[in-house]
Amino acid sequence: MFKIVHTADLHIDPAYIYLTGEKQQRRKYDFLNSFNQIIDYCIKEEPDVLVVSGDFYDKNLPRNSPRKDVILKFKELTDTKIFIVTGNHDCSKSISDTISPVETLKALDRVTIFDNSDSYDKVILQKDGKTLGIYGKSFNGMNPGKNPVENLPKCKEDFGVVLIHGHLSEIMPVYNNDCQYAPFSMEECKGKGFNYFALGHIHKYGLKSNDESVFCYPGSTERYSFTEESQEKGFVVLELDDDFTEKNIIFKPLKTRKMRTFTVDFTPKIHDINQQILSTVNITDKELLVRVNLKGEALFDVYRNYKRNDLAVSLDERFFGVQINNELIINDPDTSYDFGALKINSPVDEFKRYMNERIAQCEKEGNIELTEILRDTIAMGEKALREMMER
């Protein structure tokens, strides 16, 4: 009946600040390439609908070059209607913020942007005497913890699809609503009459269903951080008909860049840090993104001969890109000096330290409202910083 392609979290035009020059541009293109693969599939298979459930772009103000490439590629798609909502990355987050970059795609034929973040809009399609209601609401950047389904209307059409960028608790448990983006549950969606919830935000493919609806995250279309290195990336295809179940959903893998983490363990018996790392990271793959985690304990006399820059140059010649995370504990048995005092805090640690100082001051002043705001800010800020550090 209705053939639908569902994608989300394309994150076009990411930063990747640890890469420079040509490699940074190639890494940015990886994300655009995944988008191109999806559009090429749609050109070949001619689905009725393509839905994009948020975070089409990685930020609110992407560069003009990828925006132009997106427009040109969308113009190649002449037989499929496109529906898009914004996510927490590409939405407007304040009154003074620019409009979401996806809104400029409204000018294209066959593209509908559900830009309202307070209530649902819908478009009705017809085929073979049946109606399909496509419903959508963009992510609320000024109220990210708002439940996205609290005002979800009932579907009145023969078939119903709803686009949501949020956090479904049954697929990814919600431990604290204050630190989640747009949390909601399957239970809250019962009785609404929708066949398919086209979800975005969770980067790992996930699928759940009840006797009324199927809920699906297609996952991101490219490995966004090293936490996703083992995940296959792709999009989903489904056929909506009277017998629709989760068995009608097919995951289509994409060609993406691989990532790999090496953990290098140290003990005080090791006398050459660089050699220990190079002997552990013992492969060469110039298309592979690599993270090297240094763990354990090293002697001070050994650590001061650690040549990080030389190591980085050596590894960079063997891989597409390299991150080195140093979590070594430095000790010297000949002194009582506390080398822990020399530890440089991570951006997350410094952010939490500063915010906790502010919270303590607000509590001392009795400012309960600002204290709660700052606590929520810590949770969201820590999540954003960790995402950036993992890339």
One Martini backbone bead per residue (centre of mass of N, CA, C, O) as a GRO file, in nm:
protein
  391
    1MET     BB    1   0.078   0.049  -0.032
    2PHE     BB    2   0.266   0.227   0.176
    3LYS     BB    3   0.583   0.350   0.108
    4ILE     BB    4   0.851   0.383   0.356
    5VAL     BB    5   1.109   0.609   0.453
    6HIS     BB    6   1.330   0.601   0.746
    7THR     BB    7   1.498   0.877   0.905
    8ALA     BB    8   1.779   0.989   1.122
    9ASP     BB    9   2.042   1.145   1.239
   10LEU     BB   10   2.258   1.279   1.021
   11HIS     BB   11   2.446   1.522   1.097
   12ILE     BB   12   2.508   1.750   0.909
   13ASP     BB   13   2.793   1.918   0.961
   14PRO     BB   14   3.021   1.855   1.149
   15ALA     BB   15   3.314   1.913   1.324
   16TYR     BB   16   3.578   1.766   1.420
   17ILE     BB   17   3.839   1.913   1.579
   18TYR     BB   18   4.066   1.671   1.567
   19LEU     BB   19   4.047   1.754   1.276
   20THR     BB   20   4.222   1.844   0.971
   21GLY     BB   21   4.164   1.961   0.683
   22GLU     BB   22   4.099   1.712   0.471
   23LYS     BB   23   3.991   1.518   0.692
   24GLN     BB   24   3.762   1.696   0.790
   25GLN     BB   25   3.612   1.711   0.517
   26ARG     BB   26   3.574   1.406   0.484
   27ARG     BB   27   3.411   1.366   0.743
   28LYS     BB   28   3.177   1.546   0.665
   29TYR     BB   29   3.107   1.379   0.405
   30ASP     BB   30   3.009   1.118   0.532
   31PHE     BB   31   2.723   1.236   0.605
   32LEU     BB   32   2.641   1.313   0.316
   33ASN     BB   33   2.673   1.029   0.194
   34SER     BB   34   2.441   0.896   0.347
   35PHE     BB   35   2.225   1.072   0.225
   36ASN     BB   36   2.279   0.995  -0.071
   37GLN     BB   37   2.207   0.694  -0.038
   38ILE     BB   38   1.910   0.739   0.034
   39ILE     BB   39   1.825   0.891  -0.222
   40ASP     BB   40   1.911   0.673  -0.422
   41TYR     BB   41   1.707   0.469  -0.318
   42CYS     BB   42   1.452   0.641  -0.378
   43ILE     BB   43   1.495   0.664  -0.681
   44LYS     BB   44   1.480   0.354  -0.735
   45GLU     BB   45   1.211   0.270  -0.543
   46GLU     BB   46   0.977   0.478  -0.504
   47PRO     BB   47   0.857   0.599  -0.260
   48ASP     BB   48   0.607   0.781  -0.114
   49VAL     BB   49   0.791   0.822   0.154
   50LEU     BB   50   0.998   1.060   0.343
   51VAL     BB   51   1.132   1.046   0.674
   52VAL     BB   52   1.256   1.299   0.917
   53SER     BB   53   1.350   1.269   1.278
   54GLY     BB   54   1.579   1.464   1.307
   55ASP     BB   55   1.889   1.585   1.288
   56PHE     BB   56   1.988   1.664   0.999
   57TYR     BB   57   2.154   1.861   1.143
   58ASP     BB   58   2.413   1.939   1.377
   59LYS     BB   59   2.320   2.242   1.346
   60ASN     BB   60   2.180   2.565   1.320
   61LEU     BB   61   2.463   2.658   1.144
   62PRO     BB   62   2.541   2.565   0.866
   63ARG     BB   63   2.696   2.546   0.594
   64ASN     BB   64   2.645   2.624   0.263
   65SER     BB   65   2.754   2.380   0.110
   66PRO     BB   66   2.571   2.148   0.229
   67ARG     BB   67   2.304   2.288   0.167
   68LYS     BB   68   2.335   2.279  -0.137
   69ASP     BB   69   2.367   1.971  -0.164
   70VAL     BB   70   2.090   1.900  -0.050
   71ILE     BB   71   1.915   2.044  -0.257
   72LEU     BB   72   2.020   1.898  -0.510
   73LYS     BB   73   1.942   1.611  -0.413
   74PHE     BB   74   1.639   1.655  -0.369
   75LYS     BB   75   1.582   1.728  -0.675
   76GLU     BB   76   1.616   1.421  -0.771
   77LEU     BB   77   1.345   1.386  -0.612
   78THR     BB   78   1.021   1.325  -0.783
   79ASP     BB   79   0.837   1.064  -0.628
   80THR     BB   80   0.873   1.189  -0.328
   81LYS     BB   81   0.764   1.258  -0.017
   82ILE     BB   82   0.871   1.504   0.230
   83PHE     BB   83   0.937   1.472   0.591
   84ILE     BB   84   1.015   1.717   0.859
   85VAL     BB   85   1.192   1.739   1.166
   86THR     BB   86   1.328   1.863   1.436
   87GLY     BB   87   1.596   1.874   1.662
   88ASN     BB   88   1.827   1.942   1.915
   89HIS     BB   89   2.042   2.050   1.698
   90ASP     BB   90   1.840   2.212   1.459
   91CYS     BB   91   1.708   2.401   1.649
   92SER     BB   92   1.560   2.644   1.820
   93LYS     BB   93   1.678   2.786   2.153
   94SER     BB   94   1.579   3.088   2.097
   95ILE     BB   95   1.458   3.393   2.020
   96SER     BB   96   1.751   3.485   1.891
   97ASP     BB   97   1.751   3.266   1.708
   98THR     BB   98   1.767   3.105   1.441
   99ILE     BB   99   1.636   2.941   1.216
  100SER     BB  100   1.597   2.653   1.099
  101PRO     BB  101   1.760   2.508   0.832
  102VAL     BB  102   1.515   2.326   0.734
  103GLU     BB  103   1.315   2.559   0.650
  104THR     BB  104   1.449   2.617   0.365
  105LEU     BB  105   1.316   2.349   0.233
  106LYS     BB  106   1.027   2.454   0.164
  107ALA     BB  107   1.093   2.551  -0.137
  108LEU     BB  108   1.058   2.267  -0.205
  109ASP     BB  109   0.937   2.028  -0.369
  110ARG     BB  110   0.780   1.783  -0.159
  111VAL     BB  111   0.836   1.959   0.103
  112THR     BB  112   0.779   1.908   0.460
  113ILE     BB  113   0.765   2.121   0.749
  114PHE     BB  114   0.737   2.057   1.097
  115ASP     BB  115   0.776   2.357   1.283
  116ASN     BB  116   0.599   2.292   1.512
  117SER     BB  117   0.652   2.270   1.884
  118ASP     BB  118   0.342   2.257   2.016
  119SER     BB  119   0.197   2.128   1.760
  120TYR     BB  120   0.028   1.936   1.535
  121ASP     BB  121   0.076   1.841   1.208
  122LYS     BB  122  -0.079   1.764   0.878
  123VAL     BB  123  -0.084   1.514   0.612
  124ILE     BB  124  -0.280   1.395   0.337
  125LEU     BB  125  -0.287   1.083   0.179
  126GLN     BB  126  -0.355   0.911  -0.138
  127LYS     BB  127  -0.432   0.547  -0.205
  128ASP     BB  128  -0.639   0.329  -0.326
  129GLY     BB  129  -0.870   0.465  -0.127
  130LYS     BB  130  -0.655   0.557   0.083
  131THR     BB  131  -0.541   0.695   0.396
  132LEU     BB  132  -0.262   0.915   0.501
  133GLY     BB  133  -0.131   1.026   0.807
  134ILE     BB  134   0.100   1.294   0.858
  135TYR     BB  135   0.268   1.355   1.158
  136GLY     BB  136   0.410   1.660   1.324
  137LYS     BB  137   0.678   1.765   1.564
  138SER     BB  138   0.898   1.966   1.678
  139PHE     BB  139   1.151   2.045   1.861
  140ASN     BB  140   1.177   2.195   2.189
  141GLY     BB  141   1.434   2.413   2.256
  142MET     BB  142   1.289   2.580   2.510
  143ASN     BB  143   1.160   2.272   2.604
  144PRO     BB  144   1.322   1.975   2.624
  145GLY     BB  145   1.136   1.824   2.863
  146LYS     BB  146   0.894   1.794   2.692
  147ASN     BB  147   0.621   1.622   2.621
  148PRO     BB  148   0.537   1.521   2.288
  149VAL     BB  149   0.238   1.354   2.360
  150GLU     BB  150   0.029   1.532   2.529
  151ASN     BB  151  -0.104   1.649   2.226
  152LEU     BB  152  -0.186   1.398   2.078
  153PRO     BB  153  -0.371   1.311   1.833
  154LYS     BB  154  -0.602   1.150   1.658
  155CYS     BB  155  -0.632   0.922   1.415
  156LYS     BB  156  -0.851   0.950   1.107
  157GLU     BB  157  -0.715   0.759   0.930
  158ASP     BB  158  -0.629   0.461   0.797
  159PHE     BB  159  -0.340   0.581   0.833
  160GLY     BB  160  -0.053   0.633   1.072
  161VAL     BB  161   0.206   0.888   1.107
  162VAL     BB  162   0.468   0.984   1.346
  163LEU     BB  163   0.685   1.255   1.422
  164ILE     BB  164   0.964   1.209   1.660
  165HIS     BB  165   1.187   1.387   1.886
  166GLY     BB  166   1.292   1.148   2.131
  167HIS     BB  167   1.235   0.963   2.454
  168LEU     BB  168   1.188   0.628   2.473
  169SER     BB  169   1.164   0.429   2.750
  170GLU     BB  170   1.143   0.131   2.622
  171ILE     BB  171   1.429   0.168   2.471
  172MET     BB  172   1.528   0.412   2.672
  173PRO     BB  173   1.577   0.459   2.976
  174VAL     BB  174   1.433   0.680   3.221
  175TYR     BB  175   1.588   0.815   3.507
  176ASN     BB  176   1.561   1.142   3.431
  177ASN     BB  177   1.367   1.384   3.307
  178ASP     BB  178   1.562   1.636   3.344
  179CYS     BB  179   1.794   1.477   3.139
  180GLN     BB  180   1.587   1.469   2.903
  181TYR     BB  181   1.469   1.441   2.575
  182ALA     BB  182   1.157   1.417   2.525
  183PRO     BB  183   0.984   1.234   2.720
  184PHE     BB  184   0.829   0.902   2.668
  185SER     BB  185   0.556   0.663   2.617
  186MET     BB  186   0.363   0.408   2.502
  187GLU     BB  187   0.122   0.443   2.694
  188GLU     BB  188   0.063   0.748   2.597
  189CYS     BB  189  -0.022   0.628   2.286
  190LYS     BB  190  -0.275   0.508   2.348
  191GLY     BB  191  -0.561   0.544   2.138
  192LYS     BB  192  -0.453   0.705   1.861
  193GLY     BB  193  -0.417   0.519   1.583
  194PHE     BB  194  -0.121   0.447   1.521
  195ASN     BB  195   0.107   0.259   1.338
  196TYR     BB  196   0.362   0.477   1.327
  197PHE     BB  197   0.668   0.564   1.498
  198ALA     BB  198   0.886   0.815   1.389
  199LEU     BB  199   1.198   0.817   1.523
  200GLY     BB  200   1.427   1.030   1.714
  201HIS     BB  201   1.782   1.044   1.880
  202ILE     BB  202   1.851   0.756   1.879
  203HIS     BB  203   2.145   0.595   1.739
  204LYS     BB  204   2.007   0.323   1.786
  205TYR     BB  205   1.858   0.063   1.681
  206GLY     BB  206   1.491   0.049   1.741
  207LEU     BB  207   1.221  -0.187   1.853
  208LYS     BB  208   0.864  -0.150   1.913
  209SER     BB  209   0.549  -0.308   2.031
  210ASN     BB  210   0.199  -0.327   2.006
  211ASP     BB  211  -0.143  -0.373   1.933
  212GLU     BB  212  -0.121  -0.079   1.764
  213SER     BB  213   0.203  -0.012   1.753
  214VAL     BB  214   0.505   0.114   1.603
  215PHE     BB  215   0.842   0.163   1.727
  216CYS     BB  216   1.111   0.364   1.566
  217TYR     BB  217   1.467   0.355   1.541
  218PRO     BB  218   1.707   0.389   1.288
  219GLY     BB  219   1.923   0.567   1.352
  220SER     BB  220   2.206   0.665   1.261
  221THR     BB  221   2.401   0.722   0.948
  222GLU     BB  222   2.653   0.769   1.140
  223ARG     BB  223   2.925   0.761   1.323
  224TYR     BB  224   2.944   0.996   1.586
  225SER     BB  225   3.088   0.804   1.798
  226PHE     BB  226   3.262   0.570   1.994
  227THR     BB  227   2.990   0.453   2.115
  228GLU     BB  228   2.922   0.345   1.793
  229GLU     BB  229   3.137   0.138   1.669
  230SER     BB  230   2.937  -0.137   1.678
  231GLN     BB  231   2.731   0.000   1.493
  232GLU     BB  232   2.494  -0.021   1.265
  233LYS     BB  233   2.412   0.169   0.976
  234GLY     BB  234   2.088   0.333   0.877
  235PHE     BB  235   1.765   0.242   0.752
  236VAL     BB  236   1.409   0.233   0.689
  237VAL     BB  237   1.157   0.003   0.562
  238LEU     BB  238   0.798   0.032   0.480
  239GLU     BB  239   0.468  -0.132   0.472
  240LEU     BB  240   0.149  -0.001   0.460
  241ASP     BB  241  -0.112  -0.205   0.593
  242ASP     BB  242  -0.355  -0.408   0.730
  243ASP     BB  243  -0.088  -0.611   0.823
  244PHE     BB  244   0.079  -0.439   1.008
  245THR     BB  245   0.412  -0.489   1.135
  246GLU     BB  246   0.736  -0.526   1.240
  247LYS     BB  247   0.788  -0.728   0.994
  248ASN     BB  248   0.768  -0.477   0.777
  249ILE     BB  249   1.058  -0.405   0.877
  250ILE     BB  250   1.355  -0.273   0.715
  251PHE     BB  251   1.698  -0.283   0.738
  252LYS     BB  252   1.933  -0.046   0.589
  253PRO     BB  253   2.248  -0.045   0.516
  254LEU     BB  254   2.541   0.153   0.537
  255LYS     BB  255   2.818   0.318   0.421
  256THR     BB  256   3.076   0.349   0.667
  257ARG     BB  257   3.280   0.461   0.903
  258LYS     BB  258   3.516   0.328   1.100
  259MET     BB  259   3.567   0.224   1.447
  260ARG     BB  260   3.834   0.217   1.713
  261THR     BB  261   3.931   0.082   2.031
  262PHE     BB  262   4.221   0.128   2.238
  263THR     BB  263   4.355  -0.038   2.525
  264VAL     BB  264   4.616   0.076   2.745
  265ASP     BB  265   4.798  -0.098   2.978
  266PHE     BB  266   4.943  -0.009   3.299
  267THR     BB  267   5.253  -0.044   3.478
  268PRO     BB  268   5.540   0.006   3.669
  269LYS     BB  269   5.703  -0.200   3.467
  270ILE     BB  270   5.679   0.015   3.257
  271HIS     BB  271   5.938   0.208   3.048
  272ASP     BB  272   5.757   0.262   2.766
  273ILE     BB  273   5.496   0.425   2.648
  274ASN     BB  274   5.516   0.437   2.339
  275GLN     BB  275   5.575   0.132   2.295
  276GLN     BB  276   5.315   0.024   2.425
  277ILE     BB  277   5.123   0.156   2.225
  278LEU     BB  278   5.243   0.050   1.950
  279SER     BB  279   5.208  -0.259   2.031
  280THR     BB  280   4.892  -0.239   2.053
  281VAL     BB  281   4.880  -0.051   1.797
  282ASN     BB  282   4.920  -0.298   1.529
  283ILE     BB  283   4.787  -0.130   1.293
  284THR     BB  284   4.671  -0.047   0.949
  285ASP     BB  285   4.419   0.223   0.866
  286LYS     BB  286   4.337   0.498   0.660
  287GLU     BB  287   4.000   0.470   0.731
  288LEU     BB  288   4.041   0.478   1.043
  289LEU     BB  289   3.902   0.543   1.353
  290VAL     BB  290   4.089   0.630   1.654
  291ARG     BB  291   4.107   0.516   1.998
  292VAL     BB  292   4.321   0.595   2.287
  293ASN     BB  293   4.339   0.431   2.600
  294LEU     BB  294   4.489   0.526   2.905
  295LYS     BB  295   4.575   0.287   3.157
  296GLY     BB  296   4.669   0.314   3.489
  297GLU     BB  297   5.022   0.292   3.587
  298ALA     BB  298   5.292   0.537   3.627
  299LEU     BB  299   5.597   0.650   3.634
  300PHE     BB  300   5.743   0.949   3.641
  301ASP     BB  301   6.010   0.885   3.481
  302VAL     BB  302   5.845   0.768   3.244
  303TYR     BB  303   5.638   0.997   3.178
  304ARG     BB  304   5.852   1.228   3.102
  305ASN     BB  305   5.915   1.046   2.823
  306TYR     BB  306   5.654   1.118   2.700
  307LYS     BB  307   5.573   1.146   2.340
  308ARG     BB  308   5.296   1.263   2.215
  309ASN     BB  309   5.354   1.399   1.941
  310ASP     BB  310   5.505   1.162   1.814
  311LEU     BB  311   5.272   0.965   1.840
  312ALA     BB  312   5.057   1.119   1.677
  313VAL     BB  313   5.213   1.118   1.410
  314SER     BB  314   5.243   0.812   1.378
  315LEU     BB  315   4.934   0.744   1.386
  316ASP     BB  316   4.835   0.942   1.159
  317GLU     BB  317   4.981   0.772   0.929
  318ARG     BB  318   4.783   0.501   0.988
  319PHE     BB  319   4.526   0.693   1.009
  320PHE     BB  320   4.260   0.900   0.980
  321GLY     BB  321   4.222   0.912   1.306
  322VAL     BB  322   4.319   1.043   1.645
  323GLN     BB  323   4.259   0.957   1.987
  324ILE     BB  324   4.390   1.065   2.314
  325ASN     BB  325   4.332   0.913   2.634
  326ASN     BB  326   4.440   1.026   2.957
  327GLU     BB  327   4.429   0.797   3.265
  328LEU     BB  328   4.680   0.819   3.421
  329ILE     BB  329   4.867   0.719   3.702
  330ILE     BB  330   5.100   0.902   3.893
  331ASN     BB  331   5.411   0.776   4.030
  332ASP     BB  332   5.649   0.795   4.329
  333PRO     BB  333   5.834   0.607   4.555
  334ASP     BB  334   6.048   0.861   4.636
  335THR     BB  335   5.775   1.016   4.709
  336SER     BB  336   5.500   1.211   4.868
  337TYR     BB  337   5.387   1.331   4.629
  338ASP     BB  338   5.088   1.463   4.485
  339PHE     BB  339   5.007   1.393   4.157
  340GLY     BB  340   4.698   1.450   4.156
  341ALA     BB  341   4.733   1.768   4.162
  342LEU     BB  342   4.819   1.768   3.839
  343LYS     BB  343   4.552   1.722   3.739
  344ILE     BB  344   4.357   1.761   3.453
  345ASN     BB  345   4.064   1.857   3.394
  346SER     BB  346   3.794   1.810   3.243
  347PRO     BB  347   3.538   1.977   3.103
  348VAL     BB  348   3.330   1.831   3.279
  349ASP     BB  349   3.459   1.879   3.557
  350GLU     BB  350   3.467   2.190   3.540
  351PHE     BB  351   3.168   2.235   3.498
  352LYS     BB  352   3.072   2.096   3.761
  353ARG     BB  353   3.233   2.264   3.957
  354TYR     BB  354   3.110   2.539   3.886
  355MET     BB  355   2.807   2.467   3.924
  356ASN     BB  356   2.831   2.376   4.224
  357GLU     BB  357   2.912   2.653   4.327
  358ARG     BB  358   2.651   2.794   4.240
  359ILE     BB  359   2.456   2.617   4.400
  360ALA     BB  360   2.571   2.675   4.681
  361GLN     BB  361   2.508   2.979   4.668
  362CYS     BB  362   2.199   2.955   4.625
  363GLU     BB  363   2.141   2.796   4.885
  364LYS     BB  364   2.250   3.016   5.075
  365GLU     BB  365   2.029   3.232   4.950
  366GLY     BB  366   1.748   3.067   4.886
  367ASN     BB  367   1.747   2.990   4.563
  368ILE     BB  368   1.551   2.749   4.443
  369GLU     BB  369   1.493   2.799   4.141
  370LEU     BB  370   1.792   2.828   4.045
  371THR     BB  371   1.890   2.558   4.150
  372GLU     BB  372   1.716   2.379   3.959
  373ILE     BB  373   1.823   2.494   3.695
  374LEU     BB  374   2.122   2.413   3.744
  375ARG     BB  375   2.075   2.109   3.763
  376ASP     BB  376   1.969   2.077   3.474
  377THR     BB  377   2.220   2.200   3.335
  378ILE     BB  378   2.421   1.984   3.412
  379ALA     BB  379   2.293   1.747   3.260
  380MET     BB  380   2.291   1.875   2.973
  381GLY     BB  381   2.590   1.969   2.963
  382GLU     BB  382   2.725   1.694   3.002
  383LYS     BB  383   2.606   1.559   2.753
  384ALA     BB  384   2.722   1.758   2.541
  385LEU     BB  385   3.024   1.724   2.614
  386ARG     BB  386   3.045   1.418   2.571
  387GLU     BB  387   2.971   1.419   2.275
  388MET     BB  388   3.213   1.595   2.184
  389MET     BB  389   3.446   1.411   2.309
  390GLU     BB  390   3.362   1.141   2.139
  391ARG     BB  391   3.438   1.237   1.835
   0.00000   0.00000   0.00000
